């Protein structure tokens, strides 16, 4: 397919070029010698500039992403609207909040019963919220509330469901249900066996007999209490003291 | 050393450049540029990698290709179309073709000027530089079979350019 083109190219290669006379050669030589070696021209332009631009753009993108992932320098939030809202700042001071106020991370926003606060287009009703990473989170229930216990010996106590107020727009935290122990703790001694040893006389001294009391608690057959020696008064009916090692099942509601 | 090299090869280089440019003044300029570049690169020349003559012609072909590339950019910038850029109608009549060759096949040369640098260098070294195929391959720093592939692609690109022009 290229034969005609090859023929034309070969014809161009056979074209008679003007001969260089000696004077012309000398002129060229003087010109080259006067100019000296050509300066090294480094390739510039798109071929060299594009990779540099792309590298710079990639570095900038990575920096932006990393900045965003690390919080983006945002250390609080701006309240769009507020009514009946008081903020407790991390330094302990309190102030009323109005629209446009900046609230730093770590502050607690307290919204009155009939109040509301709007942040990032989300409306939050009555309650207490903690400002974390520029977002409003329901303030976690204090530990004293969550660990409220009931009398373990009253199995009729109703389960305590801790459900903090969930404002609209925020997923409610998992409900913690404290279930009291339904199994009554039985401290009745099931079986008590006391072994009294004999008194011995050594060198005229009477050694009191050793008394061993073995108490087995019902439902806890693995527990055996052994008292030795029983130099004190041994009561025939020993009542073991059961530690209140109550356990609570903590399960999400409905789970 | 450089003076000896210049004296020995200047005529061949000038002929090669003139065939490509068909312009006396431009041929002088590009010949001088070729030797200036050669002088600069001479300390880095490695005889083991290439013979001196193909190496010198590669520099010359590179200078010519660079010139046409820069010229093309300048023309595009200025939206300037010179008279010599007017495409010639290539006749299939052998008599007319002969006439084109006699007066210089400018359409082929102009189409070569629009090729990318590598294709331009391949065709220049192969057809205009009085080099054998092995020397042209040596100048390009590739083997003969590789050079044949490059030549095939360069010719195909040249054909596309000519068809686009016509």
Coordinates of C-alpha atoms in Angstrom, one line a residue:
Chain A
X1 CA 0.0 0.0 0.0
X2 CA 2.9 2.3 0.6
X3 CA 4.8 1.6 -2.6
X4 CA 3.9 4.9 -4.3
X5 CA 4.9 6.8 -1.1
X6 CA 8.1 4.9 -0.8
X7 CA 8.9 5.7 -4.4
X8 CA 8.3 9.4 -3.8
X9 CA 10.4 9.3 -0.7
X10 CA 13.3 7.6 -2.5
X11 CA 13.0 10.1 -5.2
X12 CA 13.4 12.9 -2.6
X13 CA 16.4 11.1 -1.3
X14 CA 18.0 11.1 -4.7
X15 CA 17.4 14.7 -5.3
X16 CA 20.5 16.6 -6.2
X17 CA 21.5 18.9 -3.4
X18 CA 23.7 22.0 -4.0
X19 CA 27.4 21.2 -3.4
X20 CA 29.1 23.0 -0.6
X21 CA 32.2 24.9 -1.8
X22 CA 35.2 25.3 0.5
X23 CA 34.4 28.9 1.2
X24 CA 30.9 27.9 2.3
X25 CA 32.2 25.1 4.5
X26 CA 34.7 27.6 6.1
X27 CA 31.9 30.1 6.7
X28 CA 29.8 27.4 8.4
X29 CA 32.7 26.3 10.4
X30 CA 33.5 29.8 11.7
X31 CA 29.8 30.2 12.5
X32 CA 29.7 27.0 14.5
X33 CA 33.0 27.7 16.3
X34 CA 31.9 31.2 17.2
X35 CA 28.6 29.9 18.6
X36 CA 30.3 27.1 20.5
X37 CA 28.4 24.2 22.0
X38 CA 24.7 24.6 22.0
X39 CA 23.2 25.1 25.4
X40 CA 21.5 22.1 26.7
X41 CA 17.9 22.7 26.2
X42 CA 15.9 20.8 28.7
X43 CA 12.5 19.7 27.5
X44 CA 9.9 22.0 28.7
X45 CA 6.3 22.4 27.7
X46 CA 3.4 20.0 28.1
X47 CA 5.4 16.8 28.2
X48 CA 7.4 18.0 31.2
X49 CA 4.8 20.3 32.7
X50 CA 1.8 17.9 32.7
X51 CA 3.4 15.3 35.0
X52 CA 4.4 18.1 37.4
X53 CA 0.9 19.5 37.3
X54 CA -0.7 16.1 37.8
X55 CA 1.7 15.4 40.7
X56 CA 0.8 18.7 42.3
X57 CA -2.9 18.1 41.9
X58 CA -2.6 14.6 43.4
X59 CA -0.7 16.0 46.4
X60 CA -3.3 18.7 46.9
X61 CA -6.1 16.2 46.7
X62 CA -4.4 14.0 49.2
X63 CA -3.9 16.9 51.5
X64 CA -7.5 18.0 51.3
X65 CA -8.8 14.4 51.9
X66 CA -6.5 14.0 54.9
X67 CA -7.5 17.4 56.2
X68 CA -11.2 16.4 56.0
X69 CA -10.6 13.0 57.5
X70 CA -8.8 14.5 60.5
X71 CA -11.7 16.8 61.2
X72 CA -10.9 19.5 58.7
X73 CA -9.9 21.9 61.4
X74 CA -13.5 22.2 62.5
X75 CA -13.7 22.4 66.2
X76 CA -17.3 23.2 66.9
X77 CA -20.5 24.1 65.2
X78 CA -22.6 27.1 64.4
X79 CA -26.1 27.3 65.6
X80 CA -28.6 28.3 62.9
X81 CA -31.5 28.9 65.2
X82 CA -32.0 28.6 68.9
X83 CA -34.8 29.1 71.4
X84 CA -34.6 28.4 75.0
X85 CA -31.1 27.1 74.7
X86 CA -28.2 27.4 77.2
X87 CA -24.7 26.2 76.6
X88 CA -22.3 24.9 79.1
X89 CA -18.8 25.6 77.8
X90 CA -15.9 23.3 78.6
X91 CA -14.5 25.9 80.9
X92 CA -17.5 25.6 83.1
X93 CA -19.2 28.8 82.2
X94 CA -22.7 29.0 80.8
X95 CA -24.3 31.3 78.3
X96 CA -27.5 31.7 76.4
X97 CA -27.3 30.6 72.8
X98 CA -28.8 32.5 69.9
X99 CA -28.7 32.1 66.2
X100 CA -25.3 32.4 64.6
X101 CA -23.4 31.6 67.7
X102 CA -20.4 29.3 67.5
X103 CA -20.3 26.5 70.0
X104 CA -17.0 24.7 70.6
X105 CA -16.5 21.0 70.8
X106 CA -16.9 19.7 74.3
X107 CA -19.7 22.1 75.2
X108 CA -23.1 20.9 76.3
X109 CA -26.2 22.4 74.8
X110 CA -29.2 22.3 77.1
X111 CA -32.5 22.8 75.3
X112 CA -35.5 23.6 77.4
X113 CA -38.6 21.6 77.3
X114 CA -40.3 24.0 74.9
X115 CA -37.1 25.1 73.2
X116 CA -35.3 23.9 70.2
X117 CA -32.0 24.3 68.4
X118 CA -31.2 24.0 64.7
X119 CA -27.7 22.9 63.6
X120 CA -26.8 22.1 60.0
X121 CA -30.5 22.1 59.1
X122 CA -31.4 19.5 61.8
X123 CA -33.8 20.4 64.5
X124 CA -33.2 19.2 68.0
X125 CA -35.8 19.3 70.7
X126 CA -35.7 19.3 74.4
X127 CA -32.7 17.6 75.9
X128 CA -29.0 17.9 76.6
X129 CA -26.6 17.4 73.8
X130 CA -22.8 17.2 73.7
X131 CA -20.9 18.9 70.9
X132 CA -18.5 16.4 69.5
X133 CA -16.5 17.0 66.3
X134 CA -18.9 19.7 65.1
X135 CA -22.0 17.5 65.7
X136 CA -24.6 17.3 68.3
X137 CA -24.9 14.1 70.1
X138 CA -27.3 13.3 72.9
X139 CA -25.4 13.7 76.2
X140 CA -24.6 10.2 77.5
X141 CA -26.6 9.3 80.6
X142 CA -24.4 9.6 83.6
X143 CA -23.0 6.4 85.2
X144 CA -25.1 6.8 88.3
X145 CA -28.2 6.5 86.3
X146 CA -27.1 3.6 84.2
X147 CA -26.0 1.6 87.1
X148 CA -29.1 2.1 89.2
X149 CA -29.8 -1.1 90.8
X150 CA -32.7 -2.6 92.5
X151 CA -33.0 -4.8 95.4
X152 CA -31.9 -8.1 94.2
X153 CA -34.1 -9.8 96.6
X154 CA -37.2 -8.3 95.2
X155 CA -37.7 -10.1 92.0
X156 CA -40.9 -8.4 91.4
X157 CA -39.1 -5.2 90.6
X158 CA -40.0 -4.0 87.1
X159 CA -37.2 -3.8 84.6
X160 CA -35.6 -0.4 84.4
X161 CA -35.5 0.8 80.9
X162 CA -33.1 3.7 80.4
X163 CA -34.3 5.6 77.3
X164 CA -32.9 9.1 77.0
X165 CA -35.0 11.4 75.0
X166 CA -34.3 11.0 71.3
X167 CA -34.6 14.2 69.4
X168 CA -35.7 14.0 65.8
X169 CA -33.0 13.5 63.3
X170 CA -30.7 11.6 65.6
X171 CA -30.7 7.9 66.0
X172 CA -31.7 7.0 69.5
X173 CA -29.0 5.3 71.5
X174 CA -29.5 1.6 72.3
X175 CA -31.9 1.1 75.2
X176 CA -30.4 -0.5 78.2
X177 CA -32.6 -2.8 80.1
X178 CA -31.6 -3.9 83.5
X179 CA -33.2 -7.2 84.3
X180 CA -33.2 -8.1 88.0
X181 CA -32.2 -11.6 89.0
X182 CA -35.2 -13.7 89.1
X183 CA -33.5 -16.5 90.9
X184 CA -33.9 -16.0 94.7
X185 CA -30.7 -16.1 96.6
X186 CA -31.0 -18.9 99.0
X187 CA -28.8 -18.7 102.0
X188 CA -30.2 -21.6 103.7
X189 CA -27.6 -24.1 104.8
X190 CA -28.4 -27.3 103.1
X191 CA -26.1 -29.5 105.0
X192 CA -23.8 -28.7 107.8
X193 CA -21.5 -31.3 109.3
X194 CA -19.4 -30.6 112.3
X195 CA -16.6 -32.8 113.3
X196 CA -15.2 -32.4 116.8
X197 CA -11.9 -34.0 117.6
X198 CA -10.7 -35.4 120.8
X199 CA -8.8 -33.4 123.5
X200 CA -5.3 -34.4 123.9
X201 CA -3.0 -34.0 126.9
X202 CA 0.6 -33.3 126.2
X203 CA 3.0 -32.6 129.1
X204 CA 0.1 -31.9 131.4
X205 CA -1.4 -29.3 129.0
X206 CA -4.8 -30.0 127.6
X207 CA -5.2 -29.1 124.0
X208 CA -8.8 -28.3 123.1
X209 CA -10.4 -30.5 120.5
X210 CA -10.4 -29.2 116.9
X211 CA -13.7 -28.6 115.4
X212 CA -14.3 -28.7 111.7
X213 CA -17.5 -27.4 110.2
X214 CA -18.3 -28.1 106.6
X215 CA -21.1 -26.1 105.2
X216 CA -22.6 -26.7 101.8
X217 CA -24.9 -24.2 100.2
X218 CA -27.7 -25.4 98.1
X219 CA -27.6 -24.5 94.4
X220 CA -23.9 -23.8 94.8
X221 CA -22.5 -27.2 95.4
X222 CA -19.1 -26.1 94.4
X223 CA -18.7 -23.8 97.4
X224 CA -17.6 -25.4 100.5
X225 CA -16.7 -23.4 103.5
X226 CA -14.3 -25.0 106.0
X227 CA -13.5 -23.5 109.3
X228 CA -10.7 -24.8 111.4
X229 CA -9.9 -24.8 114.1
X230 CA -13.1 -24.2 115.9
X231 CA -11.7 -23.1 119.2
X232 CA -14.6 -20.8 119.6
X233 CA -18.1 -21.6 120.3
X234 CA -19.5 -23.7 117.6
X235 CA -23.0 -23.1 116.7
X236 CA -24.8 -26.1 115.5
X237 CA -26.7 -24.0 112.9
X238 CA -24.2 -22.1 110.9
X239 CA -25.6 -19.6 108.4
X240 CA -23.3 -18.7 105.6
X241 CA -23.0 -15.2 104.5
X242 CA -23.7 -14.9 100.8
X243 CA -21.9 -12.1 99.0
X244 CA -24.2 -10.0 96.9
X245 CA -22.6 -11.0 93.7
X246 CA -25.6 -10.1 91.7
X247 CA -25.3 -10.0 88.0
X248 CA -27.4 -8.1 85.6
X249 CA -28.2 -8.9 82.0
X250 CA -27.7 -5.9 79.8
X251 CA -29.3 -6.3 76.5
X252 CA -30.6 -4.0 73.9
X253 CA -34.3 -3.5 74.0
X254 CA -36.0 -6.0 71.9
X255 CA -32.9 -8.0 71.4
Chain B
X1 CA 38.6 16.4 17.3
X2 CA 35.5 18.4 16.7
X3 CA 37.0 20.3 13.8
X4 CA 38.0 17.0 12.2
X5 CA 34.5 15.6 12.7
X6 CA 33.0 18.8 11.2
X7 CA 35.2 18.8 8.1
X8 CA 34.5 15.1 7.5
X9 CA 30.8 15.1 7.8
X10 CA 29.5 18.7 7.1
X11 CA 28.8 18.1 3.4
X12 CA 26.8 14.9 4.1
X13 CA 24.8 16.6 6.8
X14 CA 24.1 19.7 4.7
X15 CA 22.9 17.5 1.8
X16 CA 20.6 15.6 4.1
X17 CA 19.2 18.8 5.6
X18 CA 18.8 20.4 2.2
X19 CA 16.8 17.4 0.9
X20 CA 14.5 17.7 3.8
X21 CA 14.1 21.5 3.7
X22 CA 14.9 22.4 0.1
X23 CA 15.9 25.8 1.3
X24 CA 19.5 26.9 1.2
X25 CA 19.4 29.3 4.1
X26 CA 17.4 27.0 6.3
X27 CA 19.8 24.2 5.4
X28 CA 22.7 26.3 6.5
X29 CA 21.0 27.2 9.8
X30 CA 20.0 23.6 10.6
X31 CA 23.4 22.3 9.7
X32 CA 25.1 24.7 12.0
X33 CA 22.6 23.8 14.8
X34 CA 23.3 20.2 14.2
X35 CA 27.0 20.6 14.8
X36 CA 26.5 22.9 17.8
X37 CA 24.4 20.2 19.4
X38 CA 26.9 17.6 18.4
X39 CA 29.6 19.6 20.1
X40 CA 27.6 19.7 23.2
X41 CA 26.8 16.0 23.2
X42 CA 30.2 14.8 22.1
X43 CA 31.5 14.2 25.7
X44 CA 28.6 11.9 26.2
X45 CA 29.0 10.0 23.0
X46 CA 29.5 6.3 23.5
X47 CA 31.0 4.6 20.5
X48 CA 29.8 1.2 21.8
X49 CA 26.2 2.2 21.4
X50 CA 26.3 3.8 18.0
X51 CA 28.6 4.6 15.2
X52 CA 29.6 8.2 14.8
X53 CA 27.9 8.8 11.5
X54 CA 24.5 7.5 12.4
X55 CA 24.7 9.3 15.7
X56 CA 25.4 12.5 13.9
X57 CA 22.6 12.0 11.5
X58 CA 20.2 11.3 14.3
X59 CA 21.1 14.7 15.7
X60 CA 20.5 16.3 12.3
X61 CA 17.1 14.5 11.9
X62 CA 16.2 15.6 15.4
X63 CA 17.1 19.2 14.6
X64 CA 15.0 19.2 11.4
X65 CA 12.0 17.6 13.2
X66 CA 12.3 20.1 16.0
X67 CA 12.4 22.9 13.5
X68 CA 9.2 21.8 11.8
X69 CA 7.4 21.1 15.0
X70 CA 8.2 24.6 16.2
X71 CA 7.3 26.0 12.9
X72 CA 3.9 24.2 13.0
X73 CA 3.2 25.6 16.5
X74 CA 4.1 29.1 15.3
X75 CA 1.9 28.8 12.3
X76 CA -1.0 27.6 14.4
X77 CA -0.5 30.4 16.8
X78 CA -0.5 33.0 14.1
X79 CA -3.2 31.3 11.9
X80 CA -0.8 31.9 9.1
X81 CA -0.8 29.7 6.1
X82 CA 2.1 30.2 3.8
X83 CA 2.0 29.7 0.2
X84 CA 4.1 26.6 0.3
X85 CA 1.6 25.0 2.6
X86 CA -1.0 24.9 -0.1
X87 CA -1.5 21.3 -0.8
X88 CA -0.5 20.1 -4.1
X89 CA -2.8 17.7 -5.9
X90 CA -0.9 14.6 -6.4
X91 CA -1.8 13.2 -9.8
X92 CA -1.8 9.5 -10.5
X93 CA -0.5 10.3 -13.9
X94 CA 3.1 9.0 -14.0
X95 CA 4.1 12.0 -16.0
X96 CA 2.8 14.4 -13.4
X97 CA 4.3 12.4 -10.6
X98 CA 7.7 12.7 -12.3
X99 CA 7.2 16.4 -12.6
X100 CA 6.5 16.6 -8.8
X101 CA 9.6 14.7 -8.1
X102 CA 11.6 16.9 -10.4
X103 CA 10.6 20.0 -8.7
X104 CA 10.6 18.5 -5.3
X105 CA 7.6 16.7 -3.9
X106 CA 6.6 19.4 -1.5
X107 CA 3.4 17.7 -0.4
X108 CA 5.3 14.7 0.9
X109 CA 7.8 16.9 2.7
X110 CA 5.0 19.0 4.2
X111 CA 3.2 15.9 5.3
X112 CA 6.4 14.7 7.0
X113 CA 6.5 18.0 8.8
X114 CA 3.2 17.2 10.4
X115 CA 4.2 13.8 11.6
X116 CA 5.3 13.3 15.2
X117 CA 9.0 13.5 15.8
X118 CA 9.7 9.9 15.9
X119 CA 8.0 9.1 12.6
X120 CA 9.6 12.1 11.1
X121 CA 13.1 11.0 12.2
X122 CA 12.6 7.4 10.9
X123 CA 11.6 8.5 7.4
X124 CA 14.2 11.2 7.2
X125 CA 17.0 8.8 8.2
X126 CA 15.8 6.0 6.1
X127 CA 15.1 7.9 2.8
X128 CA 16.9 11.2 2.9
X129 CA 20.2 10.6 4.8
X130 CA 22.0 8.2 2.5
X131 CA 22.1 5.7 5.3
X132 CA 21.6 2.0 5.0
X133 CA 18.7 0.5 6.8
X134 CA 21.1 -0.9 9.4
X135 CA 22.7 2.5 9.9
X136 CA 19.3 4.1 10.2
X137 CA 18.3 1.5 12.8
X138 CA 21.6 2.2 14.6
X139 CA 20.9 5.9 14.6
X140 CA 17.5 5.3 16.2
X141 CA 19.1 3.0 18.7
X142 CA 17.0 0.0 17.8
X143 CA 17.4 -3.3 15.9
X144 CA 16.7 -3.8 12.3
X145 CA 13.5 -5.6 12.8
X146 CA 12.3 -3.0 15.2
X147 CA 13.2 -0.3 12.8
X148 CA 11.2 -2.0 10.1
X149 CA 8.1 -1.9 12.3
X150 CA 8.8 1.8 13.0
X151 CA 9.2 2.5 9.3
X152 CA 5.9 0.7 8.5
X153 CA 4.1 2.8 11.1
X154 CA 5.7 6.0 9.9
X155 CA 4.7 5.3 6.3
X156 CA 1.2 4.6 7.4
X157 CA 1.1 7.8 9.3
X158 CA 2.5 9.7 6.3
X159 CA -0.1 8.2 4.1
X160 CA -2.9 9.3 6.4
X161 CA -1.4 12.8 6.3
X162 CA -1.3 12.8 2.6
X163 CA -4.9 11.5 2.3
X164 CA -6.1 14.1 4.8
X165 CA -4.4 16.8 2.8
X166 CA -5.8 15.8 -0.5

